[in-house]
Tab-separated table of C-alpha atoms in Angstrom:
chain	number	residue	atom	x	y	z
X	1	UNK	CA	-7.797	-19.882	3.317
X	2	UNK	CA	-6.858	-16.143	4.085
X	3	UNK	CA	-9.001	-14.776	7.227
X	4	UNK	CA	-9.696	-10.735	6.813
X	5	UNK	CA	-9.159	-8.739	10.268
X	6	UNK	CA	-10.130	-5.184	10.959
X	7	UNK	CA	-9.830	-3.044	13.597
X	8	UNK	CA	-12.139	-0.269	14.972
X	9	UNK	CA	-12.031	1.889	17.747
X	10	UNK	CA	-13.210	-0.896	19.664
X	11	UNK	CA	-10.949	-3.499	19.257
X	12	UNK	CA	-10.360	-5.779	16.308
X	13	UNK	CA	-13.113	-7.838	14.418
X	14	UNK	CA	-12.870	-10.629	11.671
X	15	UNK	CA	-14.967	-10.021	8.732
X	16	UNK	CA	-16.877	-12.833	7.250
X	17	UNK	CA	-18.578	-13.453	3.773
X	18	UNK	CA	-22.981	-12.993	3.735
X	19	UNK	CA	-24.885	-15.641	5.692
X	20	UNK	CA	-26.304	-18.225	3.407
X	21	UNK	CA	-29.343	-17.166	1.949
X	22	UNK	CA	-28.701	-13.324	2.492
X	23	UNK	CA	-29.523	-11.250	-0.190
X	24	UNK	CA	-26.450	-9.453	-0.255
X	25	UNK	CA	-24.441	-12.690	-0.746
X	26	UNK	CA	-23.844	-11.941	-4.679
X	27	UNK	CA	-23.125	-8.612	-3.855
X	28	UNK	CA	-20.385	-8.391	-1.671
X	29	UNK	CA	-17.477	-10.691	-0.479
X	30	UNK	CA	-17.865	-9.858	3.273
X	31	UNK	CA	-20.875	-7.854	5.118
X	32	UNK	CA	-20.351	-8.696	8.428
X	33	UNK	CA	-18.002	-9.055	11.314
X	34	UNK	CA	-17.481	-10.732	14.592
X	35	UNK	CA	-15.229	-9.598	17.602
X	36	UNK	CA	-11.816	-11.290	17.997
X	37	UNK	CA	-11.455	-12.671	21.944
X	38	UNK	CA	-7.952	-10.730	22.431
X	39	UNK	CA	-6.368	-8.091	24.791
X	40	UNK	CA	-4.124	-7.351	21.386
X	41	UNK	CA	-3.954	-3.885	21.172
X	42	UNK	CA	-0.991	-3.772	18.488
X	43	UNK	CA	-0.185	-5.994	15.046
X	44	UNK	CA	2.075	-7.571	16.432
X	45	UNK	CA	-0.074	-8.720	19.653
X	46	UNK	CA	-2.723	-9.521	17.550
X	47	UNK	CA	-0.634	-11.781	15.175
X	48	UNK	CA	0.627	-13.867	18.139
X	49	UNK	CA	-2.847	-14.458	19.080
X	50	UNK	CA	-3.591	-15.644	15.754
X	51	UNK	CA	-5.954	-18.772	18.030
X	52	UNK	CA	-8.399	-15.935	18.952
X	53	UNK	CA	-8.843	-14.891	15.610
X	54	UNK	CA	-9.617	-18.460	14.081
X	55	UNK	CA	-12.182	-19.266	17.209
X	56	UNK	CA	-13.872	-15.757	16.024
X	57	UNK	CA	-13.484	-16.784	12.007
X	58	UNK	CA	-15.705	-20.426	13.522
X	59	UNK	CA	-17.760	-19.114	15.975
X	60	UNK	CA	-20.831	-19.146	14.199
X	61	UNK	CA	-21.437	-15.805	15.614
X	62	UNK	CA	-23.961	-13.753	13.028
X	63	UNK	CA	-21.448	-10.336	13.901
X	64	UNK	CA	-22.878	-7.060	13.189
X	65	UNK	CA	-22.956	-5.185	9.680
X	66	UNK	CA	-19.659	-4.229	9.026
X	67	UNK	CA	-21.314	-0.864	7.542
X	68	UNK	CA	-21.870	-0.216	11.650
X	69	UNK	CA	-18.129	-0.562	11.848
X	70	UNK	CA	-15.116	2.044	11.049
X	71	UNK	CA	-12.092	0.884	10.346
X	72	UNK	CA	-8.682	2.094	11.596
X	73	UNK	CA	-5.561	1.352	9.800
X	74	UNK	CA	-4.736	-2.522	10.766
X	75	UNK	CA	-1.346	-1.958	10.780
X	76	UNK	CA	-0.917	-0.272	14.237
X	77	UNK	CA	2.193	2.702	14.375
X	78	UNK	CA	4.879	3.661	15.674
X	79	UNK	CA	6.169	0.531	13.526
X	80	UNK	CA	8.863	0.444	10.822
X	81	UNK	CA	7.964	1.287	7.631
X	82	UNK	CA	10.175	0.657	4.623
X	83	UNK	CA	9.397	0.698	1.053
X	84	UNK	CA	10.409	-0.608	-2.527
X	85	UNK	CA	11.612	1.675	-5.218
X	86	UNK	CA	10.412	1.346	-9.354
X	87	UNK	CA	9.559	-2.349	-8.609
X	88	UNK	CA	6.989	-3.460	-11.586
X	89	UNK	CA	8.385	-3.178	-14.906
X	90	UNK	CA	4.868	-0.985	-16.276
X	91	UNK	CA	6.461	1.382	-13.664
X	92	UNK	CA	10.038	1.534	-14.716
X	93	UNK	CA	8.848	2.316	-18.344
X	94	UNK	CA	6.797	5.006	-17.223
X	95	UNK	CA	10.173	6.288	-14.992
X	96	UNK	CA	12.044	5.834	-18.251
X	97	UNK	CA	14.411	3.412	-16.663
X	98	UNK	CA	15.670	1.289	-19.249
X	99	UNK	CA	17.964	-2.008	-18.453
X	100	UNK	CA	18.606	-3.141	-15.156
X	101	UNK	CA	16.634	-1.901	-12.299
X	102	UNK	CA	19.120	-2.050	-8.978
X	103	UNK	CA	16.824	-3.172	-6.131
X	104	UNK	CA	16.119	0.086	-3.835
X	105	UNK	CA	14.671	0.779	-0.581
X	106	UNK	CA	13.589	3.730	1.432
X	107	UNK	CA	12.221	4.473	4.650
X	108	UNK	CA	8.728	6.623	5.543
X	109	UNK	CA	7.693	7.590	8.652
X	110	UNK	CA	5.258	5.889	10.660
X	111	UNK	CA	3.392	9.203	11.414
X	112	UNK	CA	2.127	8.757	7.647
X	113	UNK	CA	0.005	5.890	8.338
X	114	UNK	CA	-3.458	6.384	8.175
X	115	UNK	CA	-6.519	4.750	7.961
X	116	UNK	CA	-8.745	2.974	5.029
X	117	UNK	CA	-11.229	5.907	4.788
X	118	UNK	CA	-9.727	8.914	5.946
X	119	UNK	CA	-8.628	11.969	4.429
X	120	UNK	CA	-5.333	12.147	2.572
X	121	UNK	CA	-4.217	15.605	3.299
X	122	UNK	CA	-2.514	17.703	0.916
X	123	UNK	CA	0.085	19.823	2.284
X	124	UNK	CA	-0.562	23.632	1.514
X	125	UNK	CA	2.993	23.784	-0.455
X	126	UNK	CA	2.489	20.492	-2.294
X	127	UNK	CA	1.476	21.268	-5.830
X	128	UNK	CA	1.877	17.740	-7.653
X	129	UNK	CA	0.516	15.104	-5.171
X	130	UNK	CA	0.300	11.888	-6.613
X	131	UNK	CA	-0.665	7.768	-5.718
X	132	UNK	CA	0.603	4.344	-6.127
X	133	UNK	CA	-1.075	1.116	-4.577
X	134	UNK	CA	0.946	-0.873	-3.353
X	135	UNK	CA	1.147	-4.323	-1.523
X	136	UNK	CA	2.388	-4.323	1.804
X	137	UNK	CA	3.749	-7.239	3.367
X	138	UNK	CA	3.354	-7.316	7.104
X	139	UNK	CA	5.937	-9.222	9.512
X	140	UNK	CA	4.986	-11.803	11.629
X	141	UNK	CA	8.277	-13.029	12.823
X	142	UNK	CA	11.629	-11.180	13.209
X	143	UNK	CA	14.042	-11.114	10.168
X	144	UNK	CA	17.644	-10.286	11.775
X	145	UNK	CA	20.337	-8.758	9.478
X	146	UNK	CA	21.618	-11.369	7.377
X	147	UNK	CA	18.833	-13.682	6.794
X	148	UNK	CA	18.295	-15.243	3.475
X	149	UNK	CA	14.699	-16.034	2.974
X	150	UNK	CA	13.518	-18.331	0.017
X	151	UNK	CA	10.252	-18.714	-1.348
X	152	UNK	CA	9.206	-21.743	0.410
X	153	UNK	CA	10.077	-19.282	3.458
X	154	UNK	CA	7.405	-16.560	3.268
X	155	UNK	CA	4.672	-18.333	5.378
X	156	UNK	CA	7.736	-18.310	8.400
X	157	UNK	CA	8.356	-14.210	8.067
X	158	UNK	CA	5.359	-12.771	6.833
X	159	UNK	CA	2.102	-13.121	8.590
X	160	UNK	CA	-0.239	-11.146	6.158
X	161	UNK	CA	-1.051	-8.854	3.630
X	162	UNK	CA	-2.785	-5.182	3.227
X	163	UNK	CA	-3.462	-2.480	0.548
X	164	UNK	CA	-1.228	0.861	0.952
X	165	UNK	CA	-1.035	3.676	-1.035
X	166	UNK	CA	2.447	5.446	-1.253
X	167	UNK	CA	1.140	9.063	-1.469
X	168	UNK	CA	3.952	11.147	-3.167
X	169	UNK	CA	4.471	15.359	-3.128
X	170	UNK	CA	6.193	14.821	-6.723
X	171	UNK	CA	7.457	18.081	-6.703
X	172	UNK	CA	9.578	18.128	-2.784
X	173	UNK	CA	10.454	14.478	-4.321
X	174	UNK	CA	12.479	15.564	-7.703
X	175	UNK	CA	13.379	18.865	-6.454
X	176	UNK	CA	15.148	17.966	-3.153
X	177	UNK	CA	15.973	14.249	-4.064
X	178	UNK	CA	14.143	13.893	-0.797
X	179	UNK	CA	12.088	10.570	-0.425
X	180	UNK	CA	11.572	10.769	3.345
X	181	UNK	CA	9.777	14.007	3.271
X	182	UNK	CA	8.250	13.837	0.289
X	183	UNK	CA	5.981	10.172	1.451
X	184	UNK	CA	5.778	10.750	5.061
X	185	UNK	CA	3.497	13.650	5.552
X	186	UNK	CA	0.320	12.570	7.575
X	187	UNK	CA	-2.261	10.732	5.788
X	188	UNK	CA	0.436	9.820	3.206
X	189	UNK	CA	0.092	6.140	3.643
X	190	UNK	CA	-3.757	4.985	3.542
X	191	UNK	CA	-3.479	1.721	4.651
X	192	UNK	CA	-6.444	-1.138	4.931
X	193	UNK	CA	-8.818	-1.922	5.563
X	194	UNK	CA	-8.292	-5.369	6.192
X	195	UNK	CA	-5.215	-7.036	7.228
X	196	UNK	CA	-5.519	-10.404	5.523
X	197	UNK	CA	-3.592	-13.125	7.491
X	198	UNK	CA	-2.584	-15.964	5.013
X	199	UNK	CA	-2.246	-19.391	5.427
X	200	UNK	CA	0.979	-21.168	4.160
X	201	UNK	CA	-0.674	-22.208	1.029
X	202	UNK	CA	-1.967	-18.778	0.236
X	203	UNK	CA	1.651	-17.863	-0.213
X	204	UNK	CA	1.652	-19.485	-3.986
X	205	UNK	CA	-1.269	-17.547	-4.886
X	206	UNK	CA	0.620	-14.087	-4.667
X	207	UNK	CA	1.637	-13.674	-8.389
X	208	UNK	CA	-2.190	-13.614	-9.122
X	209	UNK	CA	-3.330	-10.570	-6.744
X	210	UNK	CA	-4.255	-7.560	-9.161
X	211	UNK	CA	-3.827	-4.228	-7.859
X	212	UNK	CA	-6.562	-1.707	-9.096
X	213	UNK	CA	-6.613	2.082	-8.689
X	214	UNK	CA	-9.000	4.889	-9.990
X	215	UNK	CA	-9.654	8.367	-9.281
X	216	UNK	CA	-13.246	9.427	-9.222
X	217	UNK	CA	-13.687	6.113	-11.251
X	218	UNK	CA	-11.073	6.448	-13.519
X	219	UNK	CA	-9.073	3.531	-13.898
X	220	UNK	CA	-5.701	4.336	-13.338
X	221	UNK	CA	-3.228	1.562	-12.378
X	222	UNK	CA	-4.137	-2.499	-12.856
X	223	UNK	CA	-1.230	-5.070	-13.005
X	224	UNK	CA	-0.562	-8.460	-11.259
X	225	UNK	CA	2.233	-9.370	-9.170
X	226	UNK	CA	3.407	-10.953	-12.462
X	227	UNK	CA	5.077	-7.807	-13.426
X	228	UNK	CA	6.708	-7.237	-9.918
X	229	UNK	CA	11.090	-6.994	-11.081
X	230	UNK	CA	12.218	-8.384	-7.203
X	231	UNK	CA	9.698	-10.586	-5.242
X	232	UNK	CA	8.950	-10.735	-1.952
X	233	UNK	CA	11.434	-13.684	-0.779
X	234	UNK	CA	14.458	-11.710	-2.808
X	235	UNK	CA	13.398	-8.260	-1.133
X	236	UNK	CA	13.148	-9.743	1.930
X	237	UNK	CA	16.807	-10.860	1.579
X	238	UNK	CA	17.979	-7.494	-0.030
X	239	UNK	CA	16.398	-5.607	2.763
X	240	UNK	CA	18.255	-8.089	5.998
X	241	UNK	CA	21.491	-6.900	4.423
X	242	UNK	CA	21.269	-4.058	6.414
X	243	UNK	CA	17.928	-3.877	8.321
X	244	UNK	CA	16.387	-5.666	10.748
X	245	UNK	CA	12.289	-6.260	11.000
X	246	UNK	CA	10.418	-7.252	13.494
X	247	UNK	CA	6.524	-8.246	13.994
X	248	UNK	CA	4.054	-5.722	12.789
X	249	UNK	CA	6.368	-3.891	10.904
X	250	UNK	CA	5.589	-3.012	6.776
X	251	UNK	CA	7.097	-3.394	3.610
X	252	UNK	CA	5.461	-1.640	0.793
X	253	UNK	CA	6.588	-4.098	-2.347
X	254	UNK	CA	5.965	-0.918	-5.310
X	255	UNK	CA	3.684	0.178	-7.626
X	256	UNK	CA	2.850	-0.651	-11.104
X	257	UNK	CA	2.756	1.505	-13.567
X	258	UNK	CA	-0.169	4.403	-14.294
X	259	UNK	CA	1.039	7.181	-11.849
X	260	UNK	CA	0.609	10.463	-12.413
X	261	UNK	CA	4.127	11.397	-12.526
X	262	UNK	CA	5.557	9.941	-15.979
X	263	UNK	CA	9.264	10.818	-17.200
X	264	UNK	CA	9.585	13.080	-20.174
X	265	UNK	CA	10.471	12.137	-23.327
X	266	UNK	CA	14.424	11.191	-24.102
X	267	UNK	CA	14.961	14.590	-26.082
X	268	UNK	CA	13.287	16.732	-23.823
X	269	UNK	CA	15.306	14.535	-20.605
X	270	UNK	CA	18.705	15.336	-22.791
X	271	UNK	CA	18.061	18.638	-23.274
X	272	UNK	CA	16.873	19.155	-19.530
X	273	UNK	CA	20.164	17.716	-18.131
X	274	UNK	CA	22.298	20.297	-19.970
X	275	UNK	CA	20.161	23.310	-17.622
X	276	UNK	CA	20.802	24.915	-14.339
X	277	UNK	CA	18.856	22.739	-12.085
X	278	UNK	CA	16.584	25.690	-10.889
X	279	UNK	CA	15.824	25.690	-14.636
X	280	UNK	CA	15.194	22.515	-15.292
X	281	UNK	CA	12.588	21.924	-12.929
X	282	UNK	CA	10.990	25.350	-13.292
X	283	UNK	CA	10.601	24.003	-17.182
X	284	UNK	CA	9.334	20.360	-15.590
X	285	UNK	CA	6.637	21.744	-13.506
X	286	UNK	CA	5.181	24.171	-16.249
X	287	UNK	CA	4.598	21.178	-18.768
X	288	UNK	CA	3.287	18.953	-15.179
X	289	UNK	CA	0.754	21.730	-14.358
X	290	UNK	CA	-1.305	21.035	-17.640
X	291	UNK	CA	-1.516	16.725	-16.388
X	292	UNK	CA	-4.727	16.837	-14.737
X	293	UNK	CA	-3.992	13.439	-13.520
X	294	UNK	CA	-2.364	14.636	-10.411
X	295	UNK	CA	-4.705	14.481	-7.122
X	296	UNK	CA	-6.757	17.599	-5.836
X	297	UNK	CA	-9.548	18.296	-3.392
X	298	UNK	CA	-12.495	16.736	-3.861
X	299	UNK	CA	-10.895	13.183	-5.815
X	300	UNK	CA	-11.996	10.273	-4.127
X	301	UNK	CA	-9.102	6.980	-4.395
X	302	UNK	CA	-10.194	3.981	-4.680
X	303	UNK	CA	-7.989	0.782	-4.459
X	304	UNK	CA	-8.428	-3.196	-4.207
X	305	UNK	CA	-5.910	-5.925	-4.206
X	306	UNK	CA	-6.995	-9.411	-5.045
X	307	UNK	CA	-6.947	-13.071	-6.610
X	308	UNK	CA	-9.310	-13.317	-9.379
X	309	UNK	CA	-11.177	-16.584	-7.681
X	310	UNK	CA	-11.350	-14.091	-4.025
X	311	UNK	CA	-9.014	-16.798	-2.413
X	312	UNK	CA	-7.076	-13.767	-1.296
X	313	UNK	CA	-9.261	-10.382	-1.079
X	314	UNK	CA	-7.736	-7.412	0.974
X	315	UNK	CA	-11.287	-5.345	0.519
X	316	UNK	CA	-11.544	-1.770	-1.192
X	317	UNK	CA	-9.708	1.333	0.440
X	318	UNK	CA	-11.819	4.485	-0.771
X	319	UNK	CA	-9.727	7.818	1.004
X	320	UNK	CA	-10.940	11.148	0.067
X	321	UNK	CA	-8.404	14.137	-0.882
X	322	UNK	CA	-8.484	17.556	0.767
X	323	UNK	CA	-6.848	20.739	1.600
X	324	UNK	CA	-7.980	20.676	4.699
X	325	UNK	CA	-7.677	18.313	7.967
X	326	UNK	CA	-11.406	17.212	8.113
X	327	UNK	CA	-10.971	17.760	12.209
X	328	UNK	CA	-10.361	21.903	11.247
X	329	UNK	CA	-13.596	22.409	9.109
């Protein structure tokens, strides 16, 4: 079975389900947490020392309320961090790709990664900030250019799994063609709050993790893994044509469909392409302004990823938006 870790300013803790007999035990999946025996102060530390982590996960040790605890990102920066492009069919649609999808990656600073529960920070010239959950897969070994991974090879590459969310300024994104910027602000990649470590035989349970997201409680995005277009093994392969990972390092695997950001319809798109581009987007962001779908202050995200028996549960991520840096208020 999948062991949950979290880390805290304090070091890193393995949350555990309620004791037997606690009332909370048909409430919530975990309630508690006990300290992991490690000097790890990075993923990739941590995920060599994977022994400390099981002797925490039997210790028998009651743990403390994991309410007492806060949770920092698990996945510990600077690291790589590389994602998938229009990667679940529901999300192509709502892209208006139609046939074949070519398998695309892109790269977001490290800087972006942020914690489970902190703020996600719009930028003061961002107008049309947007989400997408996503999975990220987190290495555990290295994966040098070239190597071909099958499925049976997952459990030798990646060592766990953890929610993301791929914030997106929509409108630096279409307007400069500019990926990098437009997900790598701070905050732009909430990430937590558990980094589940899987066993080998968690690895067939993948196509059954559902990724939720709402705004204020408003469902917005729910799909399985089912609907993924390249799996992990084939991105994995894709990806070590040209780049190498290593340990720690993340690979967001897409979103599903239910963004914010939808294409237009095809006449409107045909009759867009024949404008000046200054045009064209001027035109795009006038009929964008009246989605209220996009994020502003004051939206709370919430997202989960998991197996509908709780074999594999990566916890809730619940990030507040603002205009403002909490730190400056």
């Amino acid at each position: 079975m999948s062991t949950n870790v979290l880390r805290t300013p304090d070091g890193w803790w393995v949350a555990l389900p309620p004791a037997p007999g606690s009332a909370r035990a048909e409430r919530s999946p975990f309630d508690r947490a006990v300290p992991v025996d490690t000097k790890a102060v990075t993923t990739a530390e941590l995920i060599s020392d994977r022994d400390a982590v099981r002797e925490a996960a039997l210790s028998g040790d009651v743990g403390v309320p994991l309410t007492d605890l806060t949770a920092l990102s698990p996945v510990t920066t600077p690291c790589r961090v590389v994602a998938q492009m229009v990667n679940y069919r529901s999300h192509a649609r709502d892209s208006g790709c139609t046939g074949d999808i070519p398998p695309a990656f892109f790269r977001k600073a490290s800087g972006s990664v942020s914690g489970p529960g902190e703020d996600v920070v719009r930028p003061a010239h961002v107008k049309f900030l947007d989400y997408e959950v996503e999975l990220g897969l987190v290495m555990g070994a290295s994966l040098p250019v070239g190597t071909v991974v099958e499925e049976r090879d997952l459990p030798s590459y990646v060592a766990g799994l953890v929610i993301t969310n791929d914030v997106s300024a929509r409108d630096v994104q279409l307007t400069k063609t500019q990926f990098y910027e437009s997900k790598s602000y701070p905050t732009f990649t909430p990430t937590g709050p558990y980094l589940t470590l899987l066993e080998p035989d968690d690895f067939d349970h993948l196509l059954d993790l559902r990724l939720r997201l709402s705004v204020n409680g408003e469902p917005r995005q729910d799909r399985t893994l089912a609907d993924m277009i390249v799996r992990p093994a084939q991105a994995l392969t894709l990806l070590a044509r040209f780049q190498t990972l290593d340990p720690g390092d993340l690979l967001l695997t897409g979103t599903p469909g239910g963004t914010a950001l939808k294409a237009p319809p095809k006449p409107v798109e045909k009759i867009g392409a024949l404008l000046p581009p200054a045009v064209k987007w001027k035109a795009f962001f006038k009929s964008q302004a009246k989605n209220p779908h996009y994020l502003r202050a004051g939206d709370v995200i919430t997202a989960t990823i998991a197996t509908p028996d709780g074999r594999i549960d990566l916890g809730a991520q619940r990030t507040p938006v603002t205009d403002t840096p909490r730190t400056q208020k």
